[in-house]
């Protein structure tokens, strides 16, 4: 009889657990740089080929890191995962490990500022990058060609919350044998089924929802065991992007409440978006869970819910946005997201300030746009804070 698969909430608590000889309840934190061998022969053998529970050096692997990697892989539905020291290190590791001079990357234009910077950096090393409107499948069809190395996009774009059709883009990319890489931060592993929907590589900044308490940086790359161990791992371990065991331990702790936190945040986000839809101080409320979102049907089909993030366009441009931000009493101004505390930021002057004004305008990042990451405060308190700031 086949064992019934566990729900994601259970996997986030139990998957990948490794206990020491002491049988500890909590996950053990192995704060060590290196490992001791029983013999010179054992050391030589491990450097030739290490098993899943055989370790050489913390930059190459660590029991705490491996627990975190295995738990994320189980949660994401991939064969394996490799943890990195930040979300951008994960994006860098995924892209750089497959690219070389002459490679061709097709990417959605609507991306986090650092993702756009990294794509520009790749062009300096002879990689061709083609940017497209990620919501326009005809542009993907026109850009992906025989020899394209990979396609890259955020499943929900930062900060304007465009939804990319993972299955449709994956079909286009796979017809030309291109690797499908998805930055899945806004969707979270709770709502997303990116790997099942066609993504070959799924990338997270674990700094966000997985930690959920603003404590430590981290990232993770998920994919097949062959891709992770033969392509990603050699690049990351030799370029120095491995995660700290302490941060893996923090993230293992954060994962235990991930499902509960993210679902509650999403419910609050819908309540806030609904309450503010007709507020005269706003010219636009962007939330995939609202029926008037241009890709609402796709969002619900792909994620099931609208997620934890909103974008609000404040009347009066940057001056209006700044006045509103400065009047907030409960919601914090910061550039992180996915925290238990609600956070708001002004992308045009922070996360996307490096973009030329015309590029920001094309992406919908107007002077009045603010990005809101909904936390775990009571939604009535968040709504009241936003309304008094707008009034």
mmCIF file of C-alpha atoms in Angstrom:
data_model
loop_
_atom_site.group_PDB
_atom_site.id
_atom_site.type_symbol
_atom_site.label_atom_id
_atom_site.label_comp_id
_atom_site.label_asym_id
_atom_site.label_seq_id
_atom_site.Cartn_x
_atom_site.Cartn_y
_atom_site.Cartn_z
ATOM 1 C CA UNK A 1 0.000 0.000 0.000
ATOM 2 C CA UNK A 2 1.367 3.403 -1.016
ATOM 3 C CA UNK A 3 1.913 5.766 1.897
ATOM 4 C CA UNK A 4 -0.264 8.872 1.691
ATOM 5 C CA UNK A 5 1.819 11.980 0.928
ATOM 6 C CA UNK A 6 2.012 14.614 3.653
ATOM 7 C CA UNK A 7 0.512 18.072 3.332
ATOM 8 C CA UNK A 8 2.895 20.994 2.882
ATOM 9 C CA UNK A 9 2.235 22.174 6.436
ATOM 10 C CA UNK A 10 3.497 18.841 7.775
ATOM 11 C CA UNK A 11 6.472 18.695 5.392
ATOM 12 C CA UNK A 12 7.558 22.156 6.554
ATOM 13 C CA UNK A 13 7.827 20.789 10.089
ATOM 14 C CA UNK A 14 9.236 17.286 9.607
ATOM 15 C CA UNK A 15 10.850 16.768 6.187
ATOM 16 C CA UNK A 16 14.604 16.222 6.076
ATOM 17 C CA UNK A 17 15.068 15.943 9.848
ATOM 18 C CA UNK A 18 18.431 14.503 10.926
ATOM 19 C CA UNK A 19 18.963 13.725 14.599
ATOM 20 C CA UNK A 20 22.309 13.242 16.264
ATOM 21 C CA UNK A 21 23.105 10.388 18.632
ATOM 22 C CA UNK A 22 21.425 12.416 21.378
ATOM 23 C CA UNK A 23 17.950 12.279 19.846
ATOM 24 C CA UNK A 24 17.208 15.993 20.214
ATOM 25 C CA UNK A 25 13.682 17.263 19.567
ATOM 26 C CA UNK A 26 14.715 20.544 17.926
ATOM 27 C CA UNK A 27 16.889 20.569 14.824
ATOM 28 C CA UNK A 28 20.566 20.547 15.775
ATOM 29 C CA UNK A 29 22.770 23.466 14.755
ATOM 30 C CA UNK A 30 26.212 22.324 13.629
ATOM 31 C CA UNK A 31 28.312 25.475 13.930
ATOM 32 C CA UNK A 32 31.519 24.063 12.547
ATOM 33 C CA UNK A 33 33.803 25.096 9.709
ATOM 34 C CA UNK A 34 35.232 21.659 9.063
ATOM 35 C CA UNK A 35 34.890 17.960 9.811
ATOM 36 C CA UNK A 36 37.233 15.312 11.256
ATOM 37 C CA UNK A 37 38.001 12.061 9.441
ATOM 38 C CA UNK A 38 38.685 8.668 10.996
ATOM 39 C CA UNK A 39 41.608 8.122 8.652
ATOM 40 C CA UNK A 40 43.552 9.592 5.768
ATOM 41 C CA UNK A 41 41.852 7.041 3.526
ATOM 42 C CA UNK A 42 38.408 8.277 4.592
ATOM 43 C CA UNK A 43 39.411 11.891 3.875
ATOM 44 C CA UNK A 44 40.653 10.950 0.427
ATOM 45 C CA UNK A 45 37.487 8.979 -0.291
ATOM 46 C CA UNK A 46 35.212 11.871 0.689
ATOM 47 C CA UNK A 47 37.072 14.282 -1.555
ATOM 48 C CA UNK A 48 36.527 11.856 -4.396
ATOM 49 C CA UNK A 49 32.800 11.412 -3.724
ATOM 50 C CA UNK A 50 30.802 12.407 -0.635
ATOM 51 C CA UNK A 51 27.514 10.779 0.337
ATOM 52 C CA UNK A 52 24.468 12.775 1.474
ATOM 53 C CA UNK A 53 25.552 12.567 5.134
ATOM 54 C CA UNK A 54 29.300 12.862 4.586
ATOM 55 C CA UNK A 55 30.771 16.347 4.900
ATOM 56 C CA UNK A 56 34.105 17.976 4.079
ATOM 57 C CA UNK A 57 33.885 21.701 4.726
ATOM 58 C CA UNK A 58 31.033 24.039 5.651
ATOM 59 C CA UNK A 59 31.244 25.842 2.316
ATOM 60 C CA UNK A 60 30.589 22.493 0.601
ATOM 61 C CA UNK A 61 27.885 21.220 2.943
ATOM 62 C CA UNK A 62 26.794 20.964 6.563
ATOM 63 C CA UNK A 63 24.238 18.754 8.399
ATOM 64 C CA UNK A 64 22.069 21.747 9.379
ATOM 65 C CA UNK A 65 22.197 23.141 5.858
ATOM 66 C CA UNK A 66 21.347 19.724 4.445
ATOM 67 C CA UNK A 67 18.285 19.467 6.696
ATOM 68 C CA UNK A 68 17.097 22.821 5.416
ATOM 69 C CA UNK A 69 17.786 21.906 1.785
ATOM 70 C CA UNK A 70 15.968 18.589 2.065
ATOM 71 C CA UNK A 71 12.998 20.208 3.792
ATOM 72 C CA UNK A 72 12.662 22.889 1.117
ATOM 73 C CA UNK A 73 12.993 20.320 -1.677
ATOM 74 C CA UNK A 74 10.205 18.266 -0.102
ATOM 75 C CA UNK A 75 8.064 21.369 0.321
ATOM 76 C CA UNK A 76 8.680 22.528 -3.243
ATOM 77 C CA UNK A 77 8.294 19.081 -4.788
ATOM 78 C CA UNK A 78 11.773 18.919 -6.327
ATOM 79 C CA UNK A 79 14.428 16.242 -6.026
ATOM 80 C CA UNK A 80 17.024 18.476 -4.393
ATOM 81 C CA UNK A 81 17.948 21.989 -3.313
ATOM 82 C CA UNK A 82 21.070 24.014 -2.514
ATOM 83 C CA UNK A 83 20.987 26.791 0.085
ATOM 84 C CA UNK A 84 22.880 30.048 -0.417
ATOM 85 C CA UNK A 85 23.783 33.035 1.721
ATOM 86 C CA UNK A 86 21.142 35.368 0.222
ATOM 87 C CA UNK A 87 18.342 35.434 -2.312
ATOM 88 C CA UNK A 88 20.495 37.230 -4.859
ATOM 89 C CA UNK A 89 23.234 34.664 -4.341
ATOM 90 C CA UNK A 90 20.640 32.040 -5.307
ATOM 91 C CA UNK A 91 19.659 33.919 -8.470
ATOM 92 C CA UNK A 92 23.316 34.472 -9.298
ATOM 93 C CA UNK A 93 24.150 30.821 -8.668
ATOM 94 C CA UNK A 94 21.306 29.533 -10.812
ATOM 95 C CA UNK A 95 22.069 31.793 -13.778
ATOM 96 C CA UNK A 96 25.868 31.853 -13.644
ATOM 97 C CA UNK A 97 26.132 28.087 -13.306
ATOM 98 C CA UNK A 98 24.494 27.588 -16.735
ATOM 99 C CA UNK A 99 25.791 30.648 -18.611
ATOM 100 C CA UNK A 100 28.953 31.217 -20.584
ATOM 101 C CA UNK A 101 29.966 33.614 -23.351
ATOM 102 C CA UNK A 102 27.467 33.180 -26.182
ATOM 103 C CA UNK A 103 24.606 31.959 -23.987
ATOM 104 C CA UNK A 104 21.161 33.457 -24.542
ATOM 105 C CA UNK A 105 18.770 34.313 -21.713
ATOM 106 C CA UNK A 106 15.176 35.468 -22.220
ATOM 107 C CA UNK A 107 13.765 37.240 -19.167
ATOM 108 C CA UNK A 108 10.629 39.077 -18.177
ATOM 109 C CA UNK A 109 11.189 42.821 -18.042
ATOM 110 C CA UNK A 110 9.277 43.279 -14.763
ATOM 111 C CA UNK A 111 11.845 42.170 -12.189
ATOM 112 C CA UNK A 112 13.313 43.170 -8.841
ATOM 113 C CA UNK A 113 16.019 45.791 -9.287
ATOM 114 C CA UNK A 114 18.889 43.479 -8.312
ATOM 115 C CA UNK A 115 17.659 40.815 -10.751
ATOM 116 C CA UNK A 116 17.778 43.386 -13.541
ATOM 117 C CA UNK A 117 21.268 44.416 -12.448
ATOM 118 C CA UNK A 118 22.453 40.800 -12.542
ATOM 119 C CA UNK A 119 21.099 40.315 -16.066
ATOM 120 C CA UNK A 120 22.943 43.453 -17.157
ATOM 121 C CA UNK A 121 26.083 42.093 -15.499
ATOM 122 C CA UNK A 122 25.804 38.888 -17.539
ATOM 123 C CA UNK A 123 25.944 40.891 -20.772
ATOM 124 C CA UNK A 124 29.404 42.148 -19.790
ATOM 125 C CA UNK A 125 30.620 38.548 -19.999
ATOM 126 C CA UNK A 126 29.218 37.893 -23.456
ATOM 127 C CA UNK A 127 25.776 36.590 -22.509
ATOM 128 C CA UNK A 128 22.925 37.836 -24.707
ATOM 129 C CA UNK A 129 19.859 38.897 -22.723
ATOM 130 C CA UNK A 130 16.466 39.534 -24.307
ATOM 131 C CA UNK A 131 13.814 41.263 -22.158
ATOM 132 C CA UNK A 132 10.120 40.726 -22.885
ATOM 133 C CA UNK A 133 6.748 41.671 -21.458
ATOM 134 C CA UNK A 134 6.287 38.596 -19.290
ATOM 135 C CA UNK A 135 2.497 38.656 -19.604
ATOM 136 C CA UNK A 136 2.622 38.568 -23.433
ATOM 137 C CA UNK A 137 3.082 34.987 -24.612
ATOM 138 C CA UNK A 138 3.674 36.148 -28.183
ATOM 139 C CA UNK A 139 6.757 38.032 -26.990
ATOM 140 C CA UNK A 140 8.067 34.870 -25.334
ATOM 141 C CA UNK A 141 7.420 32.938 -28.561
ATOM 142 C CA UNK A 142 9.270 35.559 -30.572
ATOM 143 C CA UNK A 143 12.260 35.727 -28.233
ATOM 144 C CA UNK A 144 12.932 32.081 -27.313
ATOM 145 C CA UNK A 145 14.835 30.347 -30.092
ATOM 146 C CA UNK A 146 16.923 27.224 -30.744
ATOM 147 C CA UNK A 147 20.006 27.588 -28.575
ATOM 148 C CA UNK A 148 18.349 29.717 -25.876
ATOM 149 C CA UNK A 149 19.961 28.632 -22.614
ATOM 150 C CA UNK A 150 17.254 29.606 -20.137
ATOM 151 C CA UNK A 151 14.206 31.737 -19.509
ATOM 152 C CA UNK A 152 13.947 33.648 -16.224
ATOM 153 C CA UNK A 153 11.035 35.425 -14.586
ATOM 154 C CA UNK A 154 9.340 36.191 -11.297
ATOM 155 C CA UNK A 155 6.097 34.250 -11.031
ATOM 156 C CA UNK A 156 4.599 37.357 -9.391
ATOM 157 C CA UNK A 157 6.566 40.449 -10.343
ATOM 158 C CA UNK A 158 8.102 42.860 -7.867
ATOM 159 C CA UNK A 159 6.559 45.362 -7.233
ATOM 160 C CA UNK A 160 3.648 45.627 -9.707
ATOM 161 C CA UNK A 161 2.277 42.097 -9.109
ATOM 162 C CA UNK A 162 2.097 40.903 -12.707
ATOM 163 C CA UNK A 163 1.391 37.162 -12.876
ATOM 164 C CA UNK A 164 3.415 35.096 -15.336
ATOM 165 C CA UNK A 165 1.758 31.969 -16.716
ATOM 166 C CA UNK A 166 4.328 29.354 -15.689
ATOM 167 C CA UNK A 167 2.815 26.487 -17.670
ATOM 168 C CA UNK A 168 2.498 28.482 -20.884
ATOM 169 C CA UNK A 169 6.014 29.953 -20.743
ATOM 170 C CA UNK A 170 7.435 26.529 -19.827
ATOM 171 C CA UNK A 171 5.842 24.978 -22.929
ATOM 172 C CA UNK A 172 7.421 27.654 -25.118
ATOM 173 C CA UNK A 173 10.843 27.286 -23.483
ATOM 174 C CA UNK A 174 10.875 23.495 -23.426
ATOM 175 C CA UNK A 175 10.059 23.364 -27.141
ATOM 176 C CA UNK A 176 13.578 24.779 -27.605
ATOM 177 C CA UNK A 177 15.172 22.828 -24.724
ATOM 178 C CA UNK A 178 15.630 25.988 -22.652
ATOM 179 C CA UNK A 179 15.781 25.766 -18.849
ATOM 180 C CA UNK A 180 12.848 27.423 -17.051
ATOM 181 C CA UNK A 181 14.013 29.389 -13.990
ATOM 182 C CA UNK A 182 11.396 30.960 -11.716
ATOM 183 C CA UNK A 183 12.006 33.444 -8.906
ATOM 184 C CA UNK A 184 9.092 32.458 -6.700
ATOM 185 C CA UNK A 185 9.476 34.800 -3.720
ATOM 186 C CA UNK A 186 6.085 36.527 -3.823
ATOM 187 C CA UNK A 187 4.156 33.302 -4.485
ATOM 188 C CA UNK A 188 5.885 31.349 -1.670
ATOM 189 C CA UNK A 189 5.996 27.550 -1.609
ATOM 190 C CA UNK A 190 2.657 27.616 0.225
ATOM 191 C CA UNK A 191 0.704 28.911 -2.772
ATOM 192 C CA UNK A 192 2.948 27.982 -5.663
ATOM 193 C CA UNK A 193 3.241 24.691 -7.526
ATOM 194 C CA UNK A 194 5.944 26.038 -9.829
ATOM 195 C CA UNK A 195 7.841 22.785 -10.312
ATOM 196 C CA UNK A 196 4.638 20.877 -11.067
ATOM 197 C CA UNK A 197 3.618 23.653 -13.465
ATOM 198 C CA UNK A 198 6.776 23.325 -15.558
ATOM 199 C CA UNK A 199 9.592 25.185 -13.819
ATOM 200 C CA UNK A 200 12.934 23.352 -13.957
ATOM 201 C CA UNK A 201 14.561 25.589 -11.357
ATOM 202 C CA UNK A 202 12.739 27.390 -8.539
ATOM 203 C CA UNK A 203 14.563 30.137 -6.635
ATOM 204 C CA UNK A 204 13.710 31.778 -3.318
ATOM 205 C CA UNK A 205 15.031 34.517 -1.143
ATOM 206 C CA UNK A 206 14.494 32.665 2.118
ATOM 207 C CA UNK A 207 15.122 35.981 3.883
ATOM 208 C CA UNK A 208 11.464 36.734 3.232
ATOM 209 C CA UNK A 209 8.496 34.528 4.178
ATOM 210 C CA UNK A 210 10.536 31.474 5.154
ATOM 211 C CA UNK A 211 12.299 33.337 7.933
ATOM 212 C CA UNK A 212 9.330 35.608 8.575
ATOM 213 C CA UNK A 213 10.933 37.453 11.470
ATOM 214 C CA UNK A 214 13.527 39.721 9.862
ATOM 215 C CA UNK A 215 16.466 37.823 11.345
ATOM 216 C CA UNK A 216 18.833 36.481 8.697
ATOM 217 C CA UNK A 217 19.672 36.369 5.008
ATOM 218 C CA UNK A 218 19.366 33.254 2.907
ATOM 219 C CA UNK A 219 18.420 31.841 -0.461
ATOM 220 C CA UNK A 220 17.770 28.465 -2.049
ATOM 221 C CA UNK A 221 17.855 26.924 -5.527
ATOM 222 C CA UNK A 222 15.528 23.945 -6.129
ATOM 223 C CA UNK A 223 15.681 21.491 -9.024
ATOM 224 C CA UNK A 224 16.585 17.987 -10.102
ATOM 225 C CA UNK A 225 19.318 16.202 -8.166
ATOM 226 C CA UNK A 226 21.509 16.128 -11.266
ATOM 227 C CA UNK A 227 21.138 19.867 -11.883
ATOM 228 C CA UNK A 228 21.695 20.837 -8.242
ATOM 229 C CA UNK A 229 24.670 18.576 -7.546
ATOM 230 C CA UNK A 230 26.404 18.639 -10.943
ATOM 231 C CA UNK A 231 25.705 22.212 -12.112
ATOM 232 C CA UNK A 232 24.759 24.442 -9.176
ATOM 233 C CA UNK A 233 26.789 22.966 -6.314
ATOM 234 C CA UNK A 234 30.218 23.197 -7.992
ATOM 235 C CA UNK A 235 29.645 26.849 -8.866
ATOM 236 C CA UNK A 236 28.268 27.935 -5.487
ATOM 237 C CA UNK A 237 30.729 26.040 -3.313
ATOM 238 C CA UNK A 238 33.748 27.319 -5.258
ATOM 239 C CA UNK A 239 32.487 30.897 -5.571
ATOM 240 C CA UNK A 240 31.685 31.094 -1.845
ATOM 241 C CA UNK A 241 27.919 31.584 -1.773
ATOM 242 C CA UNK A 242 27.006 28.876 0.763
ATOM 243 C CA UNK A 243 24.637 29.675 3.613
ATOM 244 C CA UNK A 244 25.686 29.851 7.265
ATOM 245 C CA UNK A 245 24.521 26.893 9.410
ATOM 246 C CA UNK A 246 23.125 29.402 11.894
ATOM 247 C CA UNK A 247 20.901 30.951 9.235
ATOM 248 C CA UNK A 248 19.775 27.500 8.083
ATOM 249 C CA UNK A 249 18.802 26.760 11.667
ATOM 250 C CA UNK A 250 16.817 30.022 11.855
ATOM 251 C CA UNK A 251 15.066 29.133 8.618
ATOM 252 C CA UNK A 252 14.215 25.621 9.787
ATOM 253 C CA UNK A 253 12.532 27.255 12.764
ATOM 254 C CA UNK A 254 10.715 29.709 10.515
ATOM 255 C CA UNK A 255 9.399 26.966 8.252
ATOM 256 C CA UNK A 256 7.409 25.381 11.085
ATOM 257 C CA UNK A 257 4.872 28.229 10.942
ATOM 258 C CA UNK A 258 5.242 29.196 7.262
ATOM 259 C CA UNK A 259 1.921 27.777 6.090
ATOM 260 C CA UNK A 260 -0.060 29.316 8.949
ATOM 261 C CA UNK A 261 1.619 32.715 8.606
ATOM 262 C CA UNK A 262 1.345 33.038 4.842
ATOM 263 C CA UNK A 263 -2.310 32.002 4.700
ATOM 264 C CA UNK A 264 -3.231 34.476 7.428
ATOM 265 C CA UNK A 265 -1.257 37.232 5.679
ATOM 266 C CA UNK A 266 -3.077 36.492 2.430
ATOM 267 C CA UNK A 267 -6.473 36.719 4.120
ATOM 268 C CA UNK A 268 -5.497 40.074 5.596
ATOM 269 C CA UNK A 269 -4.151 41.297 2.249
ATOM 270 C CA UNK A 270 -7.504 40.581 0.584
ATOM 271 C CA UNK A 271 -9.341 42.378 3.394
ATOM 272 C CA UNK A 272 -7.081 45.420 3.053
ATOM 273 C CA UNK A 273 -7.329 45.517 -0.740
ATOM 274 C CA UNK A 274 -11.119 45.266 -0.553
ATOM 275 C CA UNK A 275 -11.380 48.003 2.083
ATOM 276 C CA UNK A 276 -9.151 50.427 0.161
ATOM 277 C CA UNK A 277 -10.505 49.823 -3.356
ATOM 278 C CA UNK A 278 -12.632 52.969 -3.412
ATOM 279 C CA UNK A 279 -10.508 55.201 -1.182
ATOM 280 C CA UNK A 280 -10.219 58.674 -2.741
ATOM 281 C CA UNK A 281 -6.570 58.953 -1.702
ATOM 282 C CA UNK A 282 -5.651 56.095 -4.035
ATOM 283 C CA UNK A 283 -5.746 56.028 -7.813
ATOM 284 C CA UNK A 284 -5.202 52.266 -7.989
ATOM 285 C CA UNK A 285 -5.139 49.167 -5.780
ATOM 286 C CA UNK A 286 -3.214 46.261 -7.310
ATOM 287 C CA UNK A 287 -3.879 42.875 -5.732
ATOM 288 C CA UNK A 288 -4.150 39.563 -7.621
ATOM 289 C CA UNK A 289 -6.910 38.402 -5.287
ATOM 290 C CA UNK A 290 -9.243 41.178 -6.441
ATOM 291 C CA UNK A 291 -11.571 40.353 -9.331
ATOM 292 C CA UNK A 292 -10.532 43.545 -11.152
ATOM 293 C CA UNK A 293 -6.871 42.484 -11.360
ATOM 294 C CA UNK A 294 -6.108 41.894 -15.051
ATOM 295 C CA UNK A 295 -4.776 38.411 -14.315
ATOM 296 C CA UNK A 296 -7.047 37.466 -11.431
ATOM 297 C CA UNK A 297 -8.177 34.207 -13.047
ATOM 298 C CA UNK A 298 -4.573 33.172 -13.738
ATOM 299 C CA UNK A 299 -3.539 34.105 -10.199
ATOM 300 C CA UNK A 300 -6.251 31.943 -8.653
ATOM 301 C CA UNK A 301 -5.576 29.075 -11.049
ATOM 302 C CA UNK A 302 -1.817 29.216 -10.446
ATOM 303 C CA UNK A 303 -1.689 30.055 -6.717
ATOM 304 C CA UNK A 304 -5.174 29.529 -5.303
ATOM 305 C CA UNK A 305 -5.066 32.877 -3.459
ATOM 306 C CA UNK A 306 -3.855 36.416 -4.025
ATOM 307 C CA UNK A 307 -0.803 36.255 -1.788
ATOM 308 C CA UNK A 308 0.654 38.546 0.842
ATOM 309 C CA UNK A 309 1.670 41.552 -1.276
ATOM 310 C CA UNK A 310 -0.221 44.631 -2.478
ATOM 311 C CA UNK A 311 0.709 47.643 -4.567
ATOM 312 C CA UNK A 312 -1.056 50.931 -3.880
ATOM 313 C CA UNK A 313 -0.838 53.988 -6.129
ATOM 314 C CA UNK A 314 -1.242 57.092 -3.998
ATOM 315 C CA UNK A 315 -2.746 60.262 -5.465
ATOM 316 C CA UNK A 316 -0.276 63.143 -5.695
ATOM 317 C CA UNK A 317 2.731 61.253 -6.996
ATOM 318 C CA UNK A 318 5.884 60.970 -4.889
ATOM 319 C CA UNK A 319 4.877 63.830 -2.595
ATOM 320 C CA UNK A 320 1.548 62.145 -1.885
ATOM 321 C CA UNK A 321 3.210 58.769 -1.354
ATOM 322 C CA UNK A 322 5.792 60.220 1.037
ATOM 323 C CA UNK A 323 3.131 62.079 3.029
ATOM 324 C CA UNK A 324 1.161 58.855 3.369
ATOM 325 C CA UNK A 325 4.234 56.824 4.386
ATOM 326 C CA UNK A 326 5.285 59.377 6.971
ATOM 327 C CA UNK A 327 1.846 59.337 8.595
ATOM 328 C CA UNK A 328 1.810 55.574 9.212
ATOM 329 C CA UNK A 329 1.842 54.622 12.890
ATOM 330 C CA UNK A 330 1.818 50.813 12.857
ATOM 331 C CA UNK A 331 3.150 49.792 9.451
ATOM 332 C CA UNK A 332 6.932 50.104 9.140
ATOM 333 C CA UNK A 333 8.903 51.689 6.300
ATOM 334 C CA UNK A 334 11.513 49.170 5.166
ATOM 335 C CA UNK A 335 12.562 47.401 1.982
ATOM 336 C CA UNK A 336 12.159 43.815 3.189
ATOM 337 C CA UNK A 337 8.994 41.743 2.746
ATOM 338 C CA UNK A 338 7.363 38.558 3.996
ATOM 339 C CA UNK A 339 7.861 39.553 7.637
ATOM 340 C CA UNK A 340 5.417 39.060 10.520
ATOM 341 C CA UNK A 341 5.492 42.853 10.744
ATOM 342 C CA UNK A 342 3.738 44.766 7.954
ATOM 343 C CA UNK A 343 6.215 46.674 5.795
ATOM 344 C CA UNK A 344 5.800 49.363 3.174
ATOM 345 C CA UNK A 345 8.319 50.751 0.701
ATOM 346 C CA UNK A 346 8.475 53.254 -2.162
ATOM 347 C CA UNK A 347 10.040 51.292 -5.057
ATOM 348 C CA UNK A 348 10.858 54.291 -7.288
ATOM 349 C CA UNK A 349 13.269 55.671 -4.693
ATOM 350 C CA UNK A 350 14.477 52.409 -3.130
ATOM 351 C CA UNK A 351 14.396 48.942 -4.717
ATOM 352 C CA UNK A 352 14.090 50.220 -8.303
ATOM 353 C CA UNK A 353 15.781 53.620 -8.003
ATOM 354 C CA UNK A 354 18.666 52.549 -10.294
ATOM 355 C CA UNK A 355 16.284 52.153 -13.247
ATOM 356 C CA UNK A 356 15.954 55.090 -15.627
ATOM 357 C CA UNK A 357 12.671 56.946 -15.195
ATOM 358 C CA UNK A 358 11.371 55.820 -18.582
ATOM 359 C CA UNK A 359 11.987 52.166 -17.689
ATOM 360 C CA UNK A 360 10.155 52.583 -14.387
ATOM 361 C CA UNK A 361 7.240 54.173 -16.209
ATOM 362 C CA UNK A 362 7.084 51.294 -18.686
ATOM 363 C CA UNK A 363 6.970 48.820 -15.789
ATOM 364 C CA UNK A 364 4.224 50.735 -14.013
ATOM 365 C CA UNK A 365 6.485 51.860 -11.163
ATOM 366 C CA UNK A 366 5.011 55.336 -10.898
ATOM 367 C CA UNK A 367 6.133 58.051 -8.435
ATOM 368 C CA UNK A 368 3.005 57.390 -6.364
ATOM 369 C CA UNK A 369 3.350 53.594 -6.192
ATOM 370 C CA UNK A 370 4.040 51.941 -2.848
ATOM 371 C CA UNK A 371 4.529 48.238 -2.129
ATOM 372 C CA UNK A 372 2.877 46.776 0.951
ATOM 373 C CA UNK A 373 3.946 43.474 2.516
ATOM 374 C CA UNK A 374 1.111 42.427 4.810
ATOM 375 C CA UNK A 375 2.136 40.993 8.168
ATOM 376 C CA UNK A 376 0.353 39.273 11.020
ATOM 377 C CA UNK A 377 -1.165 42.274 12.762
ATOM 378 C CA UNK A 378 -4.957 42.271 12.969
ATOM 379 C CA UNK A 379 -6.303 43.387 9.578
ATOM 380 C CA UNK A 380 -8.639 45.927 11.216
ATOM 381 C CA UNK A 381 -5.608 47.675 12.731
ATOM 382 C CA UNK A 382 -3.759 47.683 9.414
ATOM 383 C CA UNK A 383 -6.789 49.048 7.556
ATOM 384 C CA UNK A 384 -7.252 51.775 10.158
ATOM 385 C CA UNK A 385 -3.571 52.756 9.934
ATOM 386 C CA UNK A 386 -3.654 52.955 6.137
ATOM 387 C CA UNK A 387 -6.912 54.915 6.121
ATOM 388 C CA UNK A 388 -5.716 57.503 8.640
ATOM 389 C CA UNK A 389 -2.458 57.897 6.694
ATOM 390 C CA UNK A 390 -4.372 58.421 3.447
ATOM 391 C CA UNK A 391 -6.939 60.748 5.018
#
